[in-house]
XYZ file of C-alpha atoms in Angstrom:
365
model
C 17.971 151.326 150.913
C 14.590 148.556 151.252
C 14.140 148.138 155.089
C 13.297 145.071 154.693
C 16.666 143.757 152.263
C 18.309 145.420 155.099
C 17.021 143.292 157.721
C 17.091 140.249 155.839
C 21.009 140.104 154.942
C 21.190 141.318 158.495
C 19.005 137.587 159.073
C 21.494 135.902 156.879
C 24.845 136.738 158.890
C 23.332 135.709 161.699
C 22.447 132.426 160.768
C 26.113 131.817 159.174
C 27.270 132.908 162.158
C 25.607 130.495 164.230
C 25.443 127.601 161.480
C 27.580 124.545 161.822
C 27.246 122.301 158.835
C 29.048 123.193 155.645
C 26.111 122.702 153.058
C 24.055 124.400 154.330
C 26.078 127.550 155.193
C 26.983 127.283 151.568
C 23.321 127.802 151.140
C 22.750 130.345 153.686
C 25.884 131.986 151.554
C 23.810 131.776 148.161
C 21.274 133.277 150.170
C 23.156 135.780 150.889
C 24.545 136.868 147.823
C 20.730 136.926 146.113
C 19.645 138.884 148.742
C 22.036 141.874 148.099
C 20.600 142.084 144.375
C 17.862 144.448 146.306
C 20.804 146.994 147.752
C 22.110 149.417 145.309
C 25.590 148.825 144.212
C 26.759 152.118 145.737
C 24.865 152.133 148.774
C 27.931 152.046 151.742
C 25.335 149.315 153.697
C 25.437 146.617 151.452
C 29.633 146.914 151.285
C 29.162 146.620 155.134
C 27.165 143.430 154.724
C 29.747 142.218 152.132
C 33.096 142.600 154.478
C 30.844 141.987 157.751
C 29.881 138.365 156.343
C 32.970 138.024 154.728
C 35.160 138.671 158.039
C 32.117 135.666 160.120
C 33.177 133.396 157.441
C 36.538 134.397 157.646
C 36.368 133.287 161.672
C 34.248 130.036 160.871
C 37.620 128.787 158.482
C 35.703 129.498 155.199
C 38.580 131.131 153.337
C 37.687 130.693 150.322
C 34.239 132.088 150.354
C 35.599 135.059 152.652
C 38.070 135.866 150.363
C 35.371 136.215 147.887
C 32.693 138.392 149.508
C 36.221 140.667 150.730
C 36.843 140.572 147.027
C 33.793 141.900 145.935
C 33.233 144.782 149.117
C 36.969 145.871 148.458
C 35.823 145.996 144.394
C 32.939 148.033 145.330
C 34.384 150.130 147.512
C 37.083 151.256 145.226
C 34.449 151.934 142.443
C 32.397 154.494 145.207
C 35.410 155.832 146.443
C 34.978 155.062 149.738
C 39.263 154.969 151.487
C 38.670 153.292 154.341
C 36.112 151.207 153.695
C 38.604 149.991 151.171
C 41.222 149.853 153.555
C 39.102 147.895 155.657
C 38.564 145.474 153.160
C 42.563 144.633 152.122
C 43.712 144.562 156.204
C 41.051 141.758 156.253
C 42.535 140.343 154.014
C 45.823 140.620 155.191
C 44.425 138.896 158.302
C 42.947 135.407 156.260
C 46.498 135.619 154.825
C 47.844 135.478 158.286
C 45.878 132.680 159.905
C 46.870 130.609 156.801
C 50.573 131.146 157.236
C 51.383 133.787 154.439
C 52.586 136.187 156.536
C 54.718 137.874 153.881
C 51.494 138.521 151.724
C 49.507 140.214 154.895
C 52.612 142.264 155.140
C 51.754 143.565 151.142
C 47.988 143.513 151.442
C 48.850 146.167 154.745
C 51.172 148.140 153.240
C 48.424 148.587 150.193
C 45.572 149.401 153.389
C 47.784 151.792 155.401
C 48.402 153.383 152.001
C 44.677 153.932 151.177
C 44.018 154.918 154.241
C 46.904 156.960 155.227
C 48.922 156.707 158.469
C 47.172 158.800 160.783
C 44.070 160.415 159.737
C 41.472 162.060 160.541
C 38.954 160.187 159.754
C 38.240 156.312 160.215
C 40.213 156.010 163.307
C 38.378 153.001 164.236
C 40.023 151.554 160.774
C 42.912 152.237 161.167
C 43.164 151.194 164.784
C 41.946 148.131 163.471
C 44.836 148.005 160.843
C 47.036 148.429 163.153
C 45.727 145.721 165.862
C 46.038 143.007 162.188
C 49.847 144.481 161.737
C 50.649 143.447 165.035
C 49.608 140.487 165.192
C 50.983 139.618 161.919
C 54.812 140.976 162.698
C 54.202 138.481 166.039
C 53.634 135.505 164.015
C 56.899 136.974 161.844
C 59.013 137.104 165.431
C 59.457 140.959 164.932
C 57.711 141.379 169.146
C 58.885 145.172 169.294
C 57.046 145.670 166.235
C 54.008 144.077 167.229
C 54.314 145.683 170.516
C 54.362 149.142 169.647
C 51.493 148.373 166.649
C 49.037 146.831 169.136
C 49.903 150.666 171.376
C 48.934 152.144 168.483
C 45.511 150.644 168.388
C 45.004 150.906 172.428
C 45.844 154.770 172.035
C 43.635 155.000 168.864
C 40.517 153.621 170.749
C 41.398 155.055 173.974
C 40.768 158.606 172.219
C 37.721 157.526 170.582
C 36.053 155.680 173.520
C 36.015 152.358 171.642
C 35.024 150.057 175.137
C 35.391 147.113 173.418
C 38.593 148.116 170.533
C 40.236 149.034 173.889
C 39.527 145.773 175.168
C 40.625 143.852 172.373
C 43.746 145.900 172.317
C 44.744 145.843 175.825
C 44.532 141.765 175.367
C 46.976 141.860 172.390
C 49.129 144.243 174.509
C 48.837 141.431 177.033
C 49.785 139.095 174.797
C 53.060 140.029 173.936
C 54.447 141.203 176.610
C 53.498 137.753 178.016
C 56.078 136.252 174.864
C 58.340 138.859 175.817
C 57.993 136.611 179.276
C 57.239 140.783 181.533
C 54.635 138.842 183.113
C 53.340 141.600 185.453
C 52.859 144.164 182.251
C 50.663 141.371 180.184
C 48.885 140.840 183.811
C 47.979 144.330 183.862
C 46.577 144.222 180.732
C 45.105 141.322 180.646
C 42.903 142.169 183.616
C 41.971 145.924 182.075
C 40.813 143.439 178.530
C 38.676 140.795 181.008
C 37.321 143.639 183.112
C 35.770 145.688 179.921
C 34.868 142.615 178.362
C 33.225 141.586 181.406
C 31.240 145.374 181.211
C 30.687 145.107 177.016
C 29.291 141.209 178.216
C 31.598 140.636 175.462
C 32.003 136.649 175.187
C 34.732 137.098 172.626
C 36.498 139.329 174.581
C 36.257 137.397 178.144
C 37.601 134.408 176.166
C 40.333 135.897 174.614
C 41.761 137.824 177.612
C 41.161 134.373 180.055
C 43.253 132.424 177.171
C 45.892 135.034 177.186
C 45.907 134.816 181.265
C 46.286 131.235 181.386
C 49.130 131.430 179.471
C 50.294 133.858 182.172
C 49.813 131.376 184.831
C 51.179 128.071 181.933
C 54.683 130.391 182.108
C 54.637 130.473 185.699
C 54.347 127.022 186.112
C 50.971 127.727 187.473
C 49.200 124.654 186.120
C 46.135 124.393 187.671
C 45.254 128.180 187.491
C 46.339 127.635 183.816
C 43.864 124.618 183.200
C 41.151 126.530 184.515
C 41.841 129.543 182.382
C 42.022 127.383 179.350
C 39.674 125.358 179.963
C 36.498 128.378 180.445
C 38.196 130.430 177.023
C 37.433 126.941 175.403
C 33.934 127.155 176.418
C 33.389 130.414 175.719
C 34.901 129.909 172.316
C 33.070 126.408 171.972
C 29.938 128.510 172.815
C 29.984 130.933 169.990
C 31.252 128.834 167.453
C 34.977 130.609 166.876
C 37.705 126.861 166.195
C 39.930 128.967 166.043
C 40.284 129.927 169.919
C 39.183 126.736 171.057
C 41.929 125.124 168.772
C 44.457 127.557 170.773
C 42.234 126.747 174.741
C 42.895 123.008 173.547
C 46.580 122.265 171.815
C 47.336 124.717 175.450
C 45.842 122.385 177.729
C 47.334 119.202 175.921
C 50.774 121.180 176.449
C 49.985 121.268 180.216
C 48.784 117.724 180.333
C 52.453 116.688 178.596
C 54.219 118.814 180.989
C 52.475 116.973 183.718
C 52.946 113.288 182.147
C 48.821 113.255 181.695
C 49.127 112.050 178.212
C 45.191 110.328 178.269
C 44.599 113.927 178.740
C 46.812 115.838 176.293
C 45.061 113.013 173.772
C 41.966 114.049 174.396
C 42.986 117.938 174.183
C 45.021 117.365 170.956
C 42.604 115.587 169.197
C 39.799 118.118 170.065
C 42.293 121.100 168.858
C 43.421 118.702 165.531
C 39.805 118.860 164.755
C 38.473 122.353 164.902
C 41.997 123.298 163.169
C 40.607 120.571 160.364
C 36.978 122.615 160.621
C 38.993 126.182 160.047
C 41.807 125.227 157.935
C 44.328 126.360 160.614
C 48.024 124.766 159.633
C 49.836 126.680 162.434
C 47.820 125.172 164.883
C 48.571 122.011 163.500
C 52.147 122.441 163.667
C 52.017 123.535 166.843
C 49.734 119.970 168.475
C 52.516 118.165 166.798
C 55.047 120.552 168.283
C 52.806 118.982 172.136
C 53.700 115.559 170.198
C 57.780 116.011 170.291
C 57.655 116.425 174.381
C 56.004 113.071 174.262
C 58.915 111.398 171.874
C 61.223 113.351 174.129
C 59.778 112.813 177.104
C 59.495 108.796 176.291
C 63.119 109.233 174.631
C 62.418 108.436 171.115
C 64.912 111.346 170.133
C 65.417 110.391 166.972
C 60.979 110.331 166.436
C 61.750 113.786 167.962
C 63.961 115.558 165.949
C 62.834 114.163 162.897
C 59.002 115.643 163.808
C 61.283 119.393 165.450
C 62.358 119.292 161.476
C 59.418 118.661 159.951
C 57.327 121.736 161.735
C 60.904 124.083 161.399
C 61.223 123.681 158.009
C 57.319 124.146 157.084
C 56.712 127.787 155.888
C 53.238 127.282 158.234
C 55.078 127.610 161.631
C 54.778 130.059 164.028
C 57.784 131.526 166.039
C 56.250 131.110 169.502
C 55.942 127.531 167.948
C 60.037 127.217 167.033
C 60.618 128.752 170.316
C 58.979 126.323 172.389
C 59.927 123.436 170.790
C 63.827 125.317 172.040
C 63.786 123.456 175.207
C 63.541 119.783 173.596
C 65.692 120.587 170.733
C 68.483 121.415 173.756
C 67.695 118.294 175.155
C 67.966 116.473 171.498
C 71.355 117.685 171.134
C 72.807 116.499 173.942
C 71.594 112.553 173.342
C 73.633 110.543 170.670
C 71.187 110.747 167.967
C 71.041 109.281 164.043
C 71.456 112.161 161.208
C 67.845 113.702 160.060
C 67.066 112.884 157.280
C 64.265 112.433 154.685
C 62.193 114.814 155.815
C 58.497 115.112 154.540
C 57.865 118.066 152.476
C 55.329 120.378 153.171
C 52.360 118.956 151.594
C 52.526 115.770 153.380
C 51.175 117.361 156.816
C 47.883 115.580 157.274
C 50.612 111.638 156.721
C 53.059 113.587 159.425
C 49.768 114.020 161.495
C 48.095 109.914 161.760
C 51.880 108.772 161.797
C 53.043 111.051 164.611
C 49.758 110.085 167.051
C 49.473 106.210 166.018
C 53.391 106.640 167.318
C 52.041 107.840 170.561
C 48.965 107.082 171.114
């Protein structure tokens, strides 16, 4: 491969990663695809560039562009009979489905990826571990926590065996996440502190942000709001520096939830609006629903039980809601169950999400 073509493609990927303006990103994508024309179709580096660029765009919420590049990479990997790269492309396409709330579609693509690669391959172990991570995240979204934990632990073991410290930090982070969700806080903190330590060792700011985000979650569940807030604030700042809107969205939603619990509604408004802006940029439907779930608790605190009951039903009937959002709402549902409320009727359809958000914000703030 012409080295100048390699340098150009790599430079364009870095520019796409840094750019925030949608029109400029579109132009960079077009230039990137033109640059790939100088690279032979059967060159493995061409496939790597397509998959890397596709993953960068997915992280930025550019799902259509991401899907296009990942599908191109998948097709070229198939033609070249490169099973590892085929499996990775399918795994990334699965994760693309997951973040859009299409969990069953994600499962189907993960099954295809594993069929291509095999259950315990002697080759492409890093890709096998990556598939375990994606599978664990999808299981977590579906509320299948034990399957999720097993998948993350498989990844942790593989990354440890091959000496991939960055991968091990990611797997430890995920193990800490699932332990937190199962209220095993000591176990969670052990893995998350390991993840944070490895990320600092590697100067991996993305890994640091992820570990801090989940350490904040432990503190929030324990009612240690000041400590949780500090972790979330640092995580949000790191995600913002990296241009990673989904991580920032999660951190800001959690900061909003803490502010609601402390009845600091001006702060909750600030954080929820930031979360919604990030969710809009990155097209994060499940995270928009999480913001709405936080607003349910303001209705409950103010005794607006009918509004709370209607909003809960809208969230729970939306196909993109997360299992953890459902669990988050349980305490609000228990309060409402003990109050005299009108029967919930005329629940808006999922395609009215933006209207529901606008109307709820008007009522709450």
